[in-house]
Amino acid sequence: MIPPSFAWICSMTFLPDVSTLLTYSLAAILLFITPGPDMSLSLAKTMAGGRKAGMAAMLGAMAGCGVHTLLAALGLSALLAASVTAFTVLKVVGALYLLWMAFDAVRNGSALSVKEEGRAEIPFWKTFFMGVGINLTNPKVVLFFVTFLPQFVNAADPHAADKLLFLGLYFIVLTAPMGILMILGADKVIALLRGRPKLMRGIDYSFAGLFSVFAIKILTTAR
């Protein structure tokens, strides 16, 4: 007889297997720590308006991720329902994009752009919606949700739609604590990333290596 607690876990069909979740977690962490528009805004607002302003920018970015999650899950689920072949094609296109991202990370590297602003009282909601806007128009995040999420879902899985939604929300839950720590130590984070170019290149090469492995695996197993 299956224990009630184990049966409850088994009924959570939106959960991916442990291997998939661990791989996805690693990719999400690498994406988060790679400097981009969201990180630059959060750090800049923290330095200019204090931790409250930094938190507002970060919460705005997280809200943007929530929008991406819902739109991607609904859109990809509709695509999967309409055509398994089209969903597979999207995965292949996504794999090619991952290869391009890996190449670009090695060729150009990532850059932290924190504009120097004078200390001032910054309205919370103004900063929040600025964070939402920058996140929604950040191509790295848009393409992450549209092309990367499908890589962790099997087109034949009857619970694919639920898993797409879970993975998107899980990205927010996973990266939120790291965002808070980043803001609490904003000055140290900026000094670390600016003062250690080898660390930045290490992040770039790790990002490129992992995403290349994902892409090659997808291209060799897609069917």
Coordinates of N, CA and C in Angstrom, one line a residue:
M1 N 0.8 -1.2 0.0 CA 0.0 0.0 0.0 C 0.9 1.3 0.0
I2 N 0.6 2.2 -0.9 CA 1.4 3.4 -1.0 C 1.0 4.4 0.2
P3 N 2.0 4.9 0.9 CA 1.7 5.8 2.0 C 1.0 7.1 1.5
P4 N 0.1 7.6 2.3 CA -0.6 8.8 1.8 C 0.3 10.0 1.3
S5 N 1.4 10.2 2.1 CA 2.3 11.3 1.7 C 2.9 11.1 0.4
F6 N 3.3 9.8 0.1 CA 3.9 9.5 -1.2 C 2.9 9.6 -2.3
A7 N 1.7 9.2 -2.0 CA 0.6 9.2 -3.0 C 0.3 10.7 -3.4
W8 N 0.4 11.6 -2.4 CA 0.1 13.0 -2.7 C 1.2 13.6 -3.6
I9 N 2.4 13.2 -3.4 CA 3.5 13.7 -4.2 C 3.4 13.1 -5.6
C10 N 3.0 11.9 -5.7 CA 2.8 11.3 -7.1 C 1.7 11.9 -7.8
S11 N 0.7 12.5 -7.1 CA -0.4 13.1 -7.8 C -0.1 14.5 -8.3
M12 N 1.1 15.0 -7.9 CA 1.5 16.4 -8.4 C 2.2 16.2 -9.8
T13 N 1.3 16.1 -10.8 CA 1.8 15.8 -12.1 C 2.5 16.9 -12.8
F14 N 2.4 18.1 -12.2 CA 3.1 19.3 -12.8 C 4.6 19.3 -12.5
L15 N 5.0 18.4 -11.6 CA 6.4 18.4 -11.2 C 7.3 17.6 -12.2
P16 N 8.4 18.1 -12.7 CA 9.3 17.3 -13.6 C 10.1 16.4 -12.7
D17 N 10.8 15.5 -13.4 CA 11.6 14.5 -12.6 C 12.8 15.3 -12.0
V18 N 13.4 14.6 -11.0 CA 14.5 15.3 -10.2 C 15.6 15.7 -11.1
S19 N 16.0 14.9 -12.1 CA 17.1 15.2 -13.0 C 16.8 16.4 -13.8
T20 N 15.6 16.5 -14.3 CA 15.2 17.7 -15.1 C 15.2 18.9 -14.3
L21 N 14.7 18.8 -13.0 CA 14.6 20.0 -12.2 C 16.0 20.5 -11.8
L22 N 16.9 19.6 -11.5 CA 18.3 20.0 -11.1 C 19.0 20.7 -12.3
T23 N 18.8 20.1 -13.5 CA 19.4 20.7 -14.7 C 18.8 22.1 -15.0
Y24 N 17.5 22.2 -14.8 CA 16.8 23.5 -15.1 C 17.3 24.5 -14.0
S25 N 17.4 24.1 -12.8 CA 17.8 25.0 -11.7 C 19.2 25.6 -12.0
L26 N 20.1 24.7 -12.4 CA 21.5 25.2 -12.8 C 21.4 26.2 -13.9
A27 N 20.6 26.0 -14.9 CA 20.5 26.9 -16.0 C 19.9 28.2 -15.6
A28 N 18.9 28.1 -14.7 CA 18.2 29.3 -14.2 C 19.2 30.2 -13.4
I29 N 20.0 29.5 -12.6 CA 21.0 30.3 -11.7 C 22.0 31.0 -12.6
L30 N 22.5 30.3 -13.6 CA 23.5 30.8 -14.5 C 22.9 32.0 -15.3
L31 N 21.6 31.9 -15.7 CA 21.0 33.0 -16.4 C 20.8 34.2 -15.4
F32 N 20.5 34.0 -14.2 CA 20.3 35.0 -13.2 C 21.6 35.8 -12.9
I33 N 22.7 35.1 -12.7 CA 24.0 35.7 -12.3 C 24.7 36.3 -13.5
T34 N 24.2 36.1 -14.7 CA 24.9 36.7 -15.9 C 24.3 38.2 -16.0
P35 N 25.2 39.2 -15.8 CA 24.7 40.6 -15.8 C 23.9 40.9 -17.0
G36 N 22.8 41.6 -16.8 CA 22.0 42.1 -17.9 C 21.2 43.3 -17.4
P37 N 20.2 43.7 -18.2 CA 19.4 44.9 -17.9 C 18.7 44.8 -16.5
D38 N 18.1 43.7 -16.1 CA 17.4 43.6 -14.9 C 18.4 43.8 -13.7
M39 N 19.6 43.1 -13.7 CA 20.5 43.3 -12.7 C 21.1 44.7 -12.6
S40 N 21.4 45.3 -13.8 CA 21.9 46.6 -13.8 C 20.9 47.6 -13.2
L41 N 19.6 47.5 -13.5 CA 18.6 48.4 -13.0 C 18.5 48.3 -11.5
S42 N 18.4 47.0 -11.0 CA 18.3 46.8 -9.5 C 19.4 47.3 -8.7
L43 N 20.6 47.1 -9.2 CA 21.8 47.6 -8.6 C 21.9 49.2 -8.6
A44 N 21.6 49.7 -9.8 CA 21.6 51.2 -9.9 C 20.6 51.9 -9.0
K45 N 19.4 51.3 -8.9 CA 18.4 51.9 -8.1 C 18.7 51.7 -6.6
T46 N 19.4 50.6 -6.3 CA 19.8 50.4 -4.9 C 20.8 51.5 -4.5
M47 N 21.8 51.7 -5.4 CA 22.9 52.7 -5.0 C 22.3 54.1 -5.0
A48 N 21.3 54.4 -5.8 CA 20.8 55.7 -5.9 C 19.7 56.0 -4.8
G49 N 18.8 55.0 -4.6 CA 17.7 55.3 -3.7 C 17.6 54.4 -2.5
G50 N 18.6 53.5 -2.3 CA 18.6 52.6 -1.1 C 18.0 51.3 -1.5
R51 N 18.0 50.4 -0.4 CA 17.5 49.1 -0.6 C 16.0 49.0 -1.0
K52 N 15.2 50.0 -0.5 CA 13.8 50.0 -0.9 C 13.6 50.1 -2.4
A53 N 14.4 51.0 -3.0 CA 14.3 51.3 -4.4 C 14.8 50.0 -5.2
G54 N 15.9 49.4 -4.7 CA 16.4 48.2 -5.3 C 15.4 47.1 -5.3
M55 N 14.7 46.9 -4.1 CA 13.7 45.9 -4.0 C 12.5 46.1 -4.9
A56 N 12.2 47.4 -5.1 CA 11.1 47.8 -6.0 C 11.4 47.4 -7.4
A57 N 12.7 47.6 -7.8 CA 13.1 47.3 -9.2 C 13.1 45.7 -9.4
M58 N 13.6 45.0 -8.3 CA 13.7 43.6 -8.4 C 12.3 43.0 -8.4
L59 N 11.3 43.5 -7.6 CA 10.0 43.0 -7.6 C 9.3 43.2 -8.9
G60 N 9.6 44.4 -9.5 CA 9.1 44.6 -10.9 C 9.6 43.6 -11.9
A61 N 10.9 43.3 -11.8 CA 11.4 42.3 -12.7 C 10.8 40.9 -12.5
M62 N 10.5 40.6 -11.2 CA 9.9 39.3 -10.9 C 8.4 39.3 -11.4
A63 N 7.7 40.4 -11.3 CA 6.4 40.5 -11.9 C 6.4 40.3 -13.4
G64 N 7.4 40.9 -14.0 CA 7.6 40.7 -15.5 C 7.8 39.3 -15.8
C65 N 8.6 38.6 -15.0 CA 8.8 37.1 -15.2 C 7.5 36.4 -15.1
G66 N 6.6 36.8 -14.1 CA 5.3 36.2 -14.0 C 4.5 36.3 -15.2
V67 N 4.5 37.5 -15.8 CA 3.8 37.7 -17.1 C 4.3 36.8 -18.2
H68 N 5.7 36.8 -18.3 CA 6.3 35.9 -19.3 C 5.9 34.4 -19.1
T69 N 5.8 34.0 -17.8 CA 5.5 32.6 -17.5 C 4.1 32.3 -18.0
L70 N 3.1 33.2 -17.7 CA 1.7 32.9 -18.1 C 1.6 32.9 -19.6
L71 N 2.2 33.9 -20.3 CA 2.1 34.0 -21.7 C 2.7 32.8 -22.4
A72 N 3.9 32.5 -21.9 CA 4.6 31.4 -22.5 C 3.9 30.1 -22.3
A73 N 3.4 29.8 -21.1 CA 2.7 28.6 -20.8 C 1.4 28.5 -21.6
L74 N 0.7 29.5 -21.7 CA -0.5 29.5 -22.5 C -0.2 29.3 -24.0
G75 N 0.7 30.1 -24.5 CA 1.1 30.0 -25.9 C 1.7 28.7 -26.3
L76 N 2.6 28.2 -25.5 CA 3.3 27.0 -25.9 C 2.3 25.8 -25.7
S77 N 1.4 25.9 -24.7 CA 0.4 24.8 -24.5 C -0.5 24.8 -25.7
A78 N -0.9 26.0 -26.2 CA -1.8 26.0 -27.4 C -1.1 25.5 -28.6
L79 N 0.2 25.8 -28.8 CA 1.0 25.3 -29.9 C 1.1 23.7 -29.8
L80 N 1.4 23.2 -28.6 CA 1.5 21.8 -28.4 C 0.2 21.1 -28.7
A81 N -1.0 21.7 -28.3 CA -2.3 21.1 -28.6 C -2.6 21.1 -30.1
A82 N -2.1 22.1 -30.8 CA -2.3 22.3 -32.2 C -1.5 21.3 -33.0
S83 N -0.2 21.2 -32.6 CA 0.7 20.4 -33.4 C 2.0 20.0 -32.7
V84 N 2.1 18.7 -32.5 CA 3.3 18.2 -31.8 C 4.6 18.5 -32.6
T85 N 4.4 18.5 -33.9 CA 5.5 18.7 -34.9 C 6.0 20.2 -34.7
A86 N 5.0 21.1 -34.7 CA 5.4 22.5 -34.5 C 6.1 22.8 -33.2
F87 N 5.7 22.1 -32.2 CA 6.3 22.2 -30.8 C 7.8 21.7 -30.9
T88 N 8.0 20.6 -31.6 CA 9.3 20.0 -31.8 C 10.2 21.0 -32.6
V89 N 9.6 21.6 -33.7 CA 10.3 22.6 -34.5 C 10.8 23.8 -33.6
L90 N 9.9 24.2 -32.7 CA 10.2 25.3 -31.8 C 11.4 24.9 -30.9
K91 N 11.4 23.7 -30.4 CA 12.5 23.2 -29.6 C 13.8 23.2 -30.4
V92 N 13.8 22.9 -31.6 CA 15.0 22.9 -32.5 C 15.5 24.3 -32.7
V93 N 14.5 25.2 -33.0 CA 14.8 26.6 -33.1 C 15.4 27.2 -31.8
G94 N 14.8 26.8 -30.7 CA 15.4 27.2 -29.4 C 16.8 26.7 -29.2
A95 N 17.1 25.5 -29.6 CA 18.4 24.9 -29.5 C 19.4 25.7 -30.3
L96 N 19.0 26.1 -31.5 CA 19.9 26.9 -32.3 C 20.2 28.3 -31.7
Y97 N 19.1 28.8 -31.1 CA 19.3 30.1 -30.4 C 20.2 30.0 -29.2
L98 N 20.1 28.8 -28.5 CA 21.0 28.6 -27.3 C 22.4 28.6 -27.8
L99 N 22.7 27.9 -28.9 CA 24.1 27.9 -29.5 C 24.5 29.3 -29.8
W100 N 23.6 30.1 -30.3 CA 24.0 31.5 -30.6 C 24.3 32.3 -29.3
M101 N 23.5 32.1 -28.3 CA 23.7 32.7 -27.0 C 25.1 32.3 -26.4
A102 N 25.4 31.0 -26.6 CA 26.7 30.5 -26.1 C 27.9 31.2 -26.8
F103 N 27.7 31.3 -28.1 CA 28.8 31.9 -29.0 C 28.9 33.4 -28.6
D104 N 27.8 34.1 -28.4 CA 27.8 35.5 -28.1 C 28.4 35.7 -26.8
A105 N 28.2 34.8 -25.8 CA 28.7 35.0 -24.5 C 30.2 34.9 -24.5
V106 N 30.8 34.0 -25.3 CA 32.2 33.9 -25.4 C 32.8 35.0 -26.2
R107 N 32.1 35.4 -27.3 CA 32.7 36.5 -28.2 C 32.6 37.8 -27.6
N108 N 31.5 38.2 -27.0 CA 31.3 39.6 -26.5 C 31.3 39.7 -25.0
G109 N 31.0 38.6 -24.3 CA 31.0 38.6 -22.9 C 29.8 39.4 -22.4
S110 N 29.5 39.3 -21.1 CA 28.4 40.1 -20.5 C 29.0 41.4 -19.9
A111 N 28.2 42.3 -19.7 CA 28.6 43.6 -19.1 C 27.6 44.1 -18.1
L112 N 28.2 44.7 -17.0 CA 27.4 45.3 -16.0 C 27.4 46.8 -16.2
S113 N 26.2 47.3 -16.5 CA 26.0 48.7 -16.8 C 25.2 49.4 -15.7
V114 N 25.9 49.9 -14.7 CA 25.3 50.6 -13.5 C 25.6 52.1 -13.6
K115 N 24.5 52.8 -14.0 CA 24.7 54.3 -14.2 C 24.8 55.0 -12.8
E116 N 25.8 55.9 -12.7 CA 26.0 56.6 -11.5 C 24.9 57.7 -11.3
E117 N 24.1 57.6 -10.3 CA 23.0 58.5 -10.0 C 23.2 59.1 -8.6
G118 N 22.8 60.4 -8.5 CA 22.9 61.0 -7.1 C 21.9 60.3 -6.2
R119 N 22.2 60.3 -4.9 CA 21.2 59.8 -3.9 C 20.0 60.6 -3.9
A120 N 18.8 60.0 -4.0 CA 17.6 60.7 -4.1 C 16.4 59.8 -3.6
E121 N 15.3 60.3 -3.2 CA 14.2 59.6 -2.8 C 13.5 59.1 -4.1
I122 N 13.4 57.8 -4.4 CA 12.8 57.4 -5.6 C 11.4 56.7 -5.3
P123 N 10.3 57.2 -6.0 CA 9.0 56.6 -5.7 C 9.0 55.1 -5.9
F124 N 8.5 54.3 -5.0 CA 8.5 52.9 -5.1 C 7.8 52.3 -6.3
W125 N 6.6 52.8 -6.6 CA 5.8 52.3 -7.7 C 6.4 52.7 -9.0
K126 N 7.0 53.8 -9.1 CA 7.6 54.2 -10.4 C 8.8 53.3 -10.7
T127 N 9.6 53.0 -9.7 CA 10.7 52.1 -9.9 C 10.2 50.7 -10.1
F128 N 9.1 50.3 -9.5 CA 8.5 48.9 -9.7 C 8.1 48.8 -11.2
F129 N 7.4 49.7 -11.7 CA 6.9 49.6 -13.1 C 8.0 49.7 -14.1
M130 N 9.1 50.5 -13.7 CA 10.3 50.5 -14.5 C 10.9 49.1 -14.6
G131 N 10.9 48.4 -13.5 CA 11.5 47.1 -13.5 C 10.6 46.1 -14.3
V132 N 9.3 46.3 -14.3 CA 8.4 45.5 -15.1 C 8.7 45.7 -16.6
G133 N 8.8 47.0 -16.9 CA 9.0 47.4 -18.3 C 10.3 46.8 -18.9
I134 N 11.3 47.0 -18.1 CA 12.7 46.6 -18.6 C 12.7 45.0 -18.7
N135 N 12.1 44.3 -17.8 CA 12.0 42.9 -17.9 C 11.2 42.4 -19.1
L136 N 10.1 43.0 -19.3 CA 9.2 42.6 -20.4 C 9.8 42.9 -21.8
T137 N 10.7 43.8 -21.8 CA 11.4 44.2 -23.1 C 12.8 43.6 -23.2
N138 N 13.2 42.8 -22.2 CA 14.5 42.2 -22.2 C 14.5 41.0 -23.1
P139 N 15.2 41.0 -24.3 CA 15.1 39.9 -25.2 C 15.6 38.6 -24.6
K140 N 16.6 38.7 -23.7 CA 17.2 37.5 -23.1 C 16.1 36.8 -22.3
V141 N 15.3 37.5 -21.6 CA 14.3 36.9 -20.8 C 13.1 36.4 -21.6
V142 N 12.7 37.2 -22.6 CA 11.6 36.8 -23.5 C 12.0 35.5 -24.2
L143 N 13.2 35.4 -24.8 CA 13.6 34.2 -25.5 C 13.8 33.0 -24.5
F144 N 14.2 33.3 -23.3 CA 14.4 32.3 -22.3 C 13.1 31.5 -22.1
F145 N 12.1 32.3 -21.9 CA 10.8 31.7 -21.6 C 10.1 31.0 -22.8
V146 N 10.3 31.6 -24.0 CA 9.7 31.1 -25.2 C 10.5 29.9 -25.8
T147 N 11.8 29.9 -25.7 CA 12.5 28.9 -26.4 C 13.2 27.9 -25.4
F148 N 13.4 28.3 -24.2 CA 14.2 27.5 -23.2 C 13.2 26.6 -22.5
L149 N 12.1 27.1 -22.0 CA 11.2 26.2 -21.2 C 10.8 25.0 -22.0
P150 N 10.5 25.0 -23.3 CA 10.1 23.8 -24.0 C 11.2 22.7 -23.9
Q151 N 12.4 23.1 -23.7 CA 13.5 22.0 -23.7 C 13.3 21.1 -22.6
F152 N 12.6 21.4 -21.6 CA 12.4 20.6 -20.4 C 11.1 19.9 -20.3
V153 N 10.4 19.9 -21.4 CA 9.0 19.3 -21.5 C 9.0 18.4 -22.7
N154 N 8.5 17.2 -22.5 CA 8.3 16.2 -23.5 C 6.9 16.5 -24.2
A155 N 7.0 16.7 -25.5 CA 5.8 17.0 -26.3 C 4.7 15.9 -26.1
A156 N 5.1 14.7 -25.8 CA 4.1 13.6 -25.6 C 3.5 13.6 -24.2
D157 N 4.1 14.4 -23.3 CA 3.6 14.4 -21.9 C 2.2 15.0 -21.8
P158 N 1.2 14.3 -21.3 CA -0.1 14.9 -21.2 C -0.2 16.0 -20.2
H159 N 0.8 16.1 -19.3 CA 0.9 17.2 -18.3 C 1.9 18.3 -18.7
A160 N 2.2 18.4 -20.0 CA 3.2 19.4 -20.4 C 2.8 20.8 -20.1
A161 N 1.6 21.2 -20.2 CA 1.1 22.5 -19.9 C 1.4 22.9 -18.5
D162 N 1.0 22.0 -17.6 CA 1.2 22.2 -16.2 C 2.7 22.4 -15.8
K163 N 3.5 21.6 -16.5 CA 4.9 21.6 -16.2 C 5.6 22.9 -16.7
L164 N 5.1 23.4 -17.8 CA 5.6 24.7 -18.4 C 5.3 25.8 -17.4
L165 N 4.1 25.8 -16.8 CA 3.7 26.8 -15.9 C 4.5 26.7 -14.6
F166 N 4.7 25.5 -14.1 CA 5.5 25.3 -12.9 C 6.9 25.7 -13.1
L167 N 7.5 25.4 -14.2 CA 8.9 25.8 -14.4 C 9.1 27.3 -14.4
G168 N 8.1 28.0 -15.1 CA 8.2 29.4 -15.1 C 8.1 30.1 -13.7
L169 N 7.2 29.6 -12.9 CA 7.0 30.1 -11.6 C 8.2 29.7 -10.7
Y170 N 8.7 28.5 -10.9 CA 9.8 28.0 -10.1 C 11.0 28.9 -10.4
F171 N 11.2 29.4 -11.6 CA 12.3 30.3 -11.9 C 12.2 31.5 -11.0
I172 N 11.1 32.1 -10.8 CA 10.9 33.2 -9.9 C 11.2 32.9 -8.5
V173 N 10.7 31.8 -8.0 CA 10.9 31.4 -6.6 C 12.4 31.1 -6.3
L174 N 13.0 30.5 -7.3 CA 14.4 30.1 -7.2 C 15.3 31.4 -7.1
T175 N 15.1 32.3 -8.0 CA 16.0 33.5 -8.1 C 15.7 34.6 -7.2
A176 N 14.4 34.7 -6.6 CA 14.1 35.8 -5.8 C 15.0 35.9 -4.5
P177 N 15.4 34.8 -3.8 CA 16.3 35.0 -2.7 C 17.6 35.5 -3.1
M178 N 18.1 35.1 -4.3 CA 19.4 35.5 -4.8 C 19.3 37.0 -5.1
G179 N 18.2 37.5 -5.6 CA 18.0 38.9 -5.9 C 18.0 39.7 -4.6
I180 N 17.4 39.2 -3.6 CA 17.4 39.9 -2.3 C 18.8 40.1 -1.8
L181 N 19.6 39.0 -1.8 CA 20.9 39.0 -1.3 C 21.8 40.0 -2.2
M182 N 21.5 40.0 -3.5 CA 22.3 40.9 -4.3 C 22.0 42.4 -4.0
I183 N 20.8 42.7 -3.6 CA 20.5 44.1 -3.3 C 21.0 44.4 -1.9
L184 N 21.0 43.5 -1.0 CA 21.5 43.8 0.4 C 23.0 44.0 0.3
G185 N 23.7 43.4 -0.6 CA 25.1 43.6 -0.8 C 25.5 44.3 -2.1
A186 N 24.7 45.2 -2.5 CA 24.8 45.8 -3.9 C 26.2 46.4 -4.1
D187 N 26.7 47.2 -3.1 CA 28.0 47.8 -3.3 C 29.1 46.7 -3.5
K188 N 29.0 45.6 -2.8 CA 30.0 44.6 -2.9 C 29.9 43.8 -4.2
V189 N 28.6 43.6 -4.6 CA 28.4 42.9 -5.9 C 29.0 43.7 -7.1
I190 N 28.7 45.0 -7.1 CA 29.2 45.9 -8.1 C 30.8 45.9 -8.1
A191 N 31.4 46.0 -7.0 CA 32.8 46.0 -6.9 C 33.4 44.7 -7.3
L192 N 32.7 43.6 -7.0 CA 33.2 42.3 -7.4 C 33.2 42.1 -8.9
L193 N 32.1 42.4 -9.5 CA 31.9 42.2 -10.9 C 32.8 43.2 -11.7
R194 N 32.9 44.4 -11.3 CA 33.7 45.4 -12.0 C 35.2 45.1 -11.8
G195 N 35.6 44.6 -10.6 CA 37.0 44.5 -10.3 C 37.6 43.2 -10.6
R196 N 36.8 42.2 -11.0 CA 37.3 40.9 -11.4 C 36.9 40.5 -12.7
P197 N 37.5 40.9 -13.8 CA 37.1 40.6 -15.1 C 37.2 39.1 -15.4
K198 N 38.1 38.4 -14.7 CA 38.2 36.9 -14.9 C 37.0 36.2 -14.4
L199 N 36.4 36.8 -13.3 CA 35.2 36.2 -12.8 C 34.0 36.3 -13.8
M200 N 33.9 37.5 -14.4 CA 32.9 37.7 -15.4 C 33.1 36.8 -16.6
R201 N 34.4 36.6 -17.0 CA 34.6 35.6 -18.1 C 34.3 34.2 -17.7
G202 N 34.6 33.9 -16.4 CA 34.2 32.6 -15.9 C 32.7 32.3 -16.0
I203 N 31.9 33.3 -15.7 CA 30.5 33.2 -15.8 C 30.1 33.0 -17.2
D204 N 30.7 33.8 -18.1 CA 30.4 33.7 -19.6 C 30.7 32.3 -20.1
Y205 N 31.9 31.8 -19.8 CA 32.2 30.4 -20.3 C 31.4 29.3 -19.7
S206 N 31.0 29.5 -18.4 CA 30.1 28.5 -17.8 C 28.7 28.5 -18.5
F207 N 28.2 29.7 -18.7 CA 27.0 29.9 -19.4 C 27.0 29.3 -20.8
A208 N 28.1 29.6 -21.5 CA 28.3 29.1 -22.9 C 28.4 27.6 -22.9
G209 N 29.1 27.0 -22.0 CA 29.3 25.6 -22.0 C 28.1 24.8 -21.7
L210 N 27.3 25.3 -20.6 CA 26.1 24.6 -20.3 C 25.0 24.7 -21.4
F211 N 24.9 25.9 -21.9 CA 23.8 26.1 -22.9 C 24.2 25.3 -24.2
S212 N 25.5 25.2 -24.5 CA 25.9 24.4 -25.7 C 25.6 23.0 -25.5
V213 N 25.8 22.4 -24.3 CA 25.5 21.0 -24.1 C 24.0 20.8 -24.2
F214 N 23.2 21.8 -23.7 CA 21.7 21.6 -23.9 C 21.3 21.6 -25.3
A215 N 21.9 22.5 -26.1 CA 21.6 22.7 -27.5 C 21.9 21.4 -28.3
I216 N 23.1 20.9 -28.1 CA 23.6 19.7 -28.8 C 22.7 18.5 -28.4
K217 N 22.3 18.4 -27.2 CA 21.5 17.3 -26.7 C 20.1 17.4 -27.4
I218 N 19.6 18.6 -27.5 CA 18.3 18.8 -28.2 C 18.3 18.4 -29.6
L219 N 19.4 18.9 -30.3 CA 19.5 18.7 -31.7 C 19.8 17.2 -32.1
T220 N 20.4 16.5 -31.2 CA 20.6 15.1 -31.5 C 19.5 14.1 -31.0
T221 N 18.6 14.7 -30.3 CA 17.5 13.8 -29.8 C 16.1 14.2 -30.2
A222 N 16.0 15.5 -30.8 CA 14.7 16.0 -31.2 C 14.1 15.1 -32.3
R223 N 12.8 14.8 -32.1 CA 12.1 14.0 -33.1 C 10.6 14.2 -33.0

